[in-house]
GROMACS .gro file of C-alpha atoms in nm:
model
  137
    1MET     CA    1   0.681  -2.313  -1.156
    2GLY     CA    2   1.035  -2.224  -1.049
    3GLY     CA    3   1.326  -2.230  -1.274
    4GLN     CA    4   1.145  -2.146  -1.600
    5PHE     CA    5   1.087  -1.813  -1.782
    6GLU     CA    6   0.712  -1.761  -1.842
    7THR     CA    7   0.736  -1.447  -2.072
    8SER     CA    8   0.988  -1.274  -2.275
    9ARG     CA    9   0.996  -0.907  -2.418
   10ARG     CA   10   1.175  -0.777  -2.719
   11LEU     CA   11   1.407  -0.500  -2.615
   12GLY     CA   12   1.507  -0.375  -2.967
   13THR     CA   13   1.725  -0.464  -3.254
   14GLY     CA   14   2.082  -0.368  -3.359
   15TRP     CA   15   2.241  -0.527  -3.066
   16ASN     CA   16   2.509  -0.678  -3.287
   17GLN     CA   17   2.694  -0.356  -3.256
   18PHE     CA   18   2.796  -0.441  -2.903
   19ASN     CA   19   3.057  -0.715  -2.805
   20VAL     CA   20   2.964  -0.680  -2.434
   21LEU     CA   21   2.623  -0.670  -2.266
   22THR     CA   22   2.636  -0.702  -1.896
   23SER     CA   23   2.428  -0.586  -1.580
   24PRO     CA   24   2.629  -0.483  -1.291
   25GLY     CA   25   2.299  -0.431  -1.088
   26ASP     CA   26   2.172  -0.088  -0.992
   27MET     CA   27   2.389   0.186  -1.162
   28THR     CA   28   2.145   0.478  -1.118
   29GLY     CA   29   2.045   0.451  -0.756
   30ASP     CA   30   1.675   0.379  -0.827
   31GLY     CA   31   1.686   0.023  -0.704
   32ARG     CA   32   1.664  -0.149  -1.053
   33ALA     CA   33   1.925  -0.347  -1.238
   34ASP     CA   34   2.055  -0.162  -1.533
   35LEU     CA   35   2.253  -0.265  -1.857
   36ILE     CA   36   2.596  -0.181  -1.970
   37ALA     CA   37   2.701  -0.243  -2.332
   38ARG     CA   38   3.025  -0.189  -2.510
   39GLN     CA   39   3.034  -0.094  -2.878
   40ALA     CA   40   3.266  -0.322  -3.059
   41THR     CA   41   3.427  -0.067  -3.301
   42THR     CA   42   3.503   0.216  -3.060
   43GLY     CA   43   3.512   0.051  -2.731
   44ASP     CA   44   3.252   0.322  -2.597
   45MET     CA   45   3.049   0.200  -2.300
   46TYR     CA   46   2.678   0.290  -2.290
   47LEU     CA   47   2.439   0.268  -1.998
   48TYR     CA   48   2.083   0.150  -2.056
   49ALA     CA   49   1.900   0.248  -1.741
   50ASN     CA   50   1.602   0.024  -1.640
   51ASP     CA   51   1.276   0.213  -1.726
   52GLY     CA   52   1.074   0.055  -1.445
   53THR     CA   53   0.832  -0.124  -1.667
   54GLY     CA   54   1.054  -0.390  -1.782
   55GLY     CA   55   1.214  -0.208  -2.075
   56LEU     CA   56   1.538   0.032  -2.107
   57LYS     CA   57   1.568   0.400  -2.121
   58ALA     CA   58   1.754   0.560  -2.417
   59LYS     CA   59   2.144   0.500  -2.386
   60GLY     CA   60   2.383   0.740  -2.246
   61ARG     CA   61   2.762   0.720  -2.316
   62ILE     CA   62   2.942   0.639  -1.987
   63GLY     CA   63   3.288   0.548  -2.113
   64THR     CA   64   3.546   0.570  -2.410
   65ASN     CA   65   3.816   0.336  -2.532
   66TRP     CA   66   3.717   0.026  -2.325
   67LYS     CA   67   3.836  -0.191  -2.615
   68LEU     CA   68   4.168  -0.190  -2.423
   69TYR     CA   69   3.983  -0.443  -2.203
   70ARG     CA   70   3.944  -0.809  -2.328
   71ALA     CA   71   3.672  -0.876  -2.058
   72VAL     CA   72   3.426  -0.662  -1.895
   73LEU     CA   73   3.158  -0.783  -1.653
   74GLY     CA   74   2.901  -0.650  -1.414
   75ALA     CA   75   2.999  -0.783  -1.070
   76GLY     CA   76   2.713  -0.668  -0.848
   77ASP     CA   77   2.784  -0.447  -0.537
   78LEU     CA   78   3.131  -0.530  -0.436
   79ASN     CA   79   3.203  -0.243  -0.189
   80GLY     CA   80   2.851  -0.219  -0.017
   81ASP     CA   81   2.743   0.127  -0.153
   82SER     CA   82   2.428  -0.004  -0.320
   83ILE     CA   83   2.562   0.076  -0.666
   84GLY     CA   84   2.665  -0.202  -0.903
   85ASP     CA   85   3.035  -0.237  -0.975
   86VAL     CA   86   3.228  -0.335  -1.310
   87LEU     CA   87   3.525  -0.566  -1.323
   88ALA     CA   88   3.747  -0.552  -1.643
   89VAL     CA   89   4.055  -0.757  -1.742
   90ASP     CA   90   4.314  -0.580  -1.957
   91ARG     CA   91   4.544  -0.735  -2.222
   92ASN     CA   92   4.804  -0.795  -1.960
   93ASP     CA   93   4.556  -1.000  -1.762
   94SER     CA   94   4.541  -0.735  -1.483
   95LEU     CA   95   4.192  -0.715  -1.307
   96TRP     CA   96   4.047  -0.367  -1.276
   97ARG     CA   97   3.752  -0.276  -1.045
   98TYR     CA   98   3.525   0.024  -1.100
   99THR     CA   99   3.307   0.107  -0.786
  100GLU     CA  100   3.216   0.465  -0.818
  101GLN     CA  101   2.863   0.569  -0.900
  102PRO     CA  102   2.830   0.733  -1.238
  103PRO     CA  103   2.683   1.095  -1.188
  104GLU     CA  104   2.372   1.228  -1.354
  105HIS     CA  105   2.386   1.199  -1.738
  106SER     CA  106   2.406   1.555  -1.825
  107GLY     CA  107   2.755   1.654  -1.932
  108PRO     CA  108   2.947   1.587  -2.261
  109GLU     CA  109   3.227   1.390  -2.113
  110PRO     CA  110   3.211   1.016  -2.077
  111TRP     CA  111   3.176   0.835  -1.746
  112CYS     CA  112   3.518   0.681  -1.754
  113SER     CA  113   3.771   0.702  -2.022
  114ALA     CA  114   4.001   0.385  -2.015
  115THR     CA  115   4.360   0.431  -2.129
  116ALA     CA  116   4.647   0.184  -2.122
  117GLY     CA  117   4.796   0.137  -1.786
  118PRO     CA  118   4.680   0.390  -1.528
  119PRO     CA  119   4.609   0.249  -1.201
  120ALA     CA  120   4.242   0.209  -1.120
  121ALA     CA  121   4.276   0.458  -0.836
  122THR     CA  122   4.350   0.719  -1.089
  123ARG     CA  123   4.037   0.666  -1.294
  124SER     CA  124   3.713   0.814  -1.214
  125TRP     CA  125   3.358   0.814  -1.362
  126VAL     CA  126   3.272   1.138  -1.526
  127SER     CA  127   2.929   1.273  -1.663
  128ALA     CA  128   2.781   1.079  -1.943
  129THR     CA  129   2.617   1.249  -2.243
  130SER     CA  130   2.260   1.327  -2.243
  131PRO     CA  131   2.055   1.015  -2.376
  132GLU     CA  132   2.141   0.984  -2.741
  133THR     CA  133   1.891   0.884  -3.026
  134ASP     CA  134   1.891   0.515  -2.993
  135SER     CA  135   1.911   0.315  -3.310
  136LEU     CA  136   1.771   0.014  -3.120
  137THR     CA  137   1.405  -0.023  -3.160
   0.00000   0.00000   0.00000
């Protein structure tokens, strides 16, 4: 029957550490929607890639200091590159669009470090850390 959820699946506990959970769509290029979460205390952004079985892979840090934004949301593919995009609203009510695909999660740097005021064109995604041990079970 349309419009109803037939099943549910627990994806872990400990999600109260995040103040943003959003899905911009496919962030990894595998054709499956992924999840982005912002940690409330640090503003760090994490990518939980879709594992292809209805669950999530271990998180990888993809951004730092995103607490500068009062709102962050997954916006779907705004620029037609088949990768989900992210919109963020800062404290001055400016809207920022992030459209670059994050690279492979292999380096120590975050995917995007948000600092007060630089224009979106000067920001870029950088490598995320290798998947971290996840406290969500």
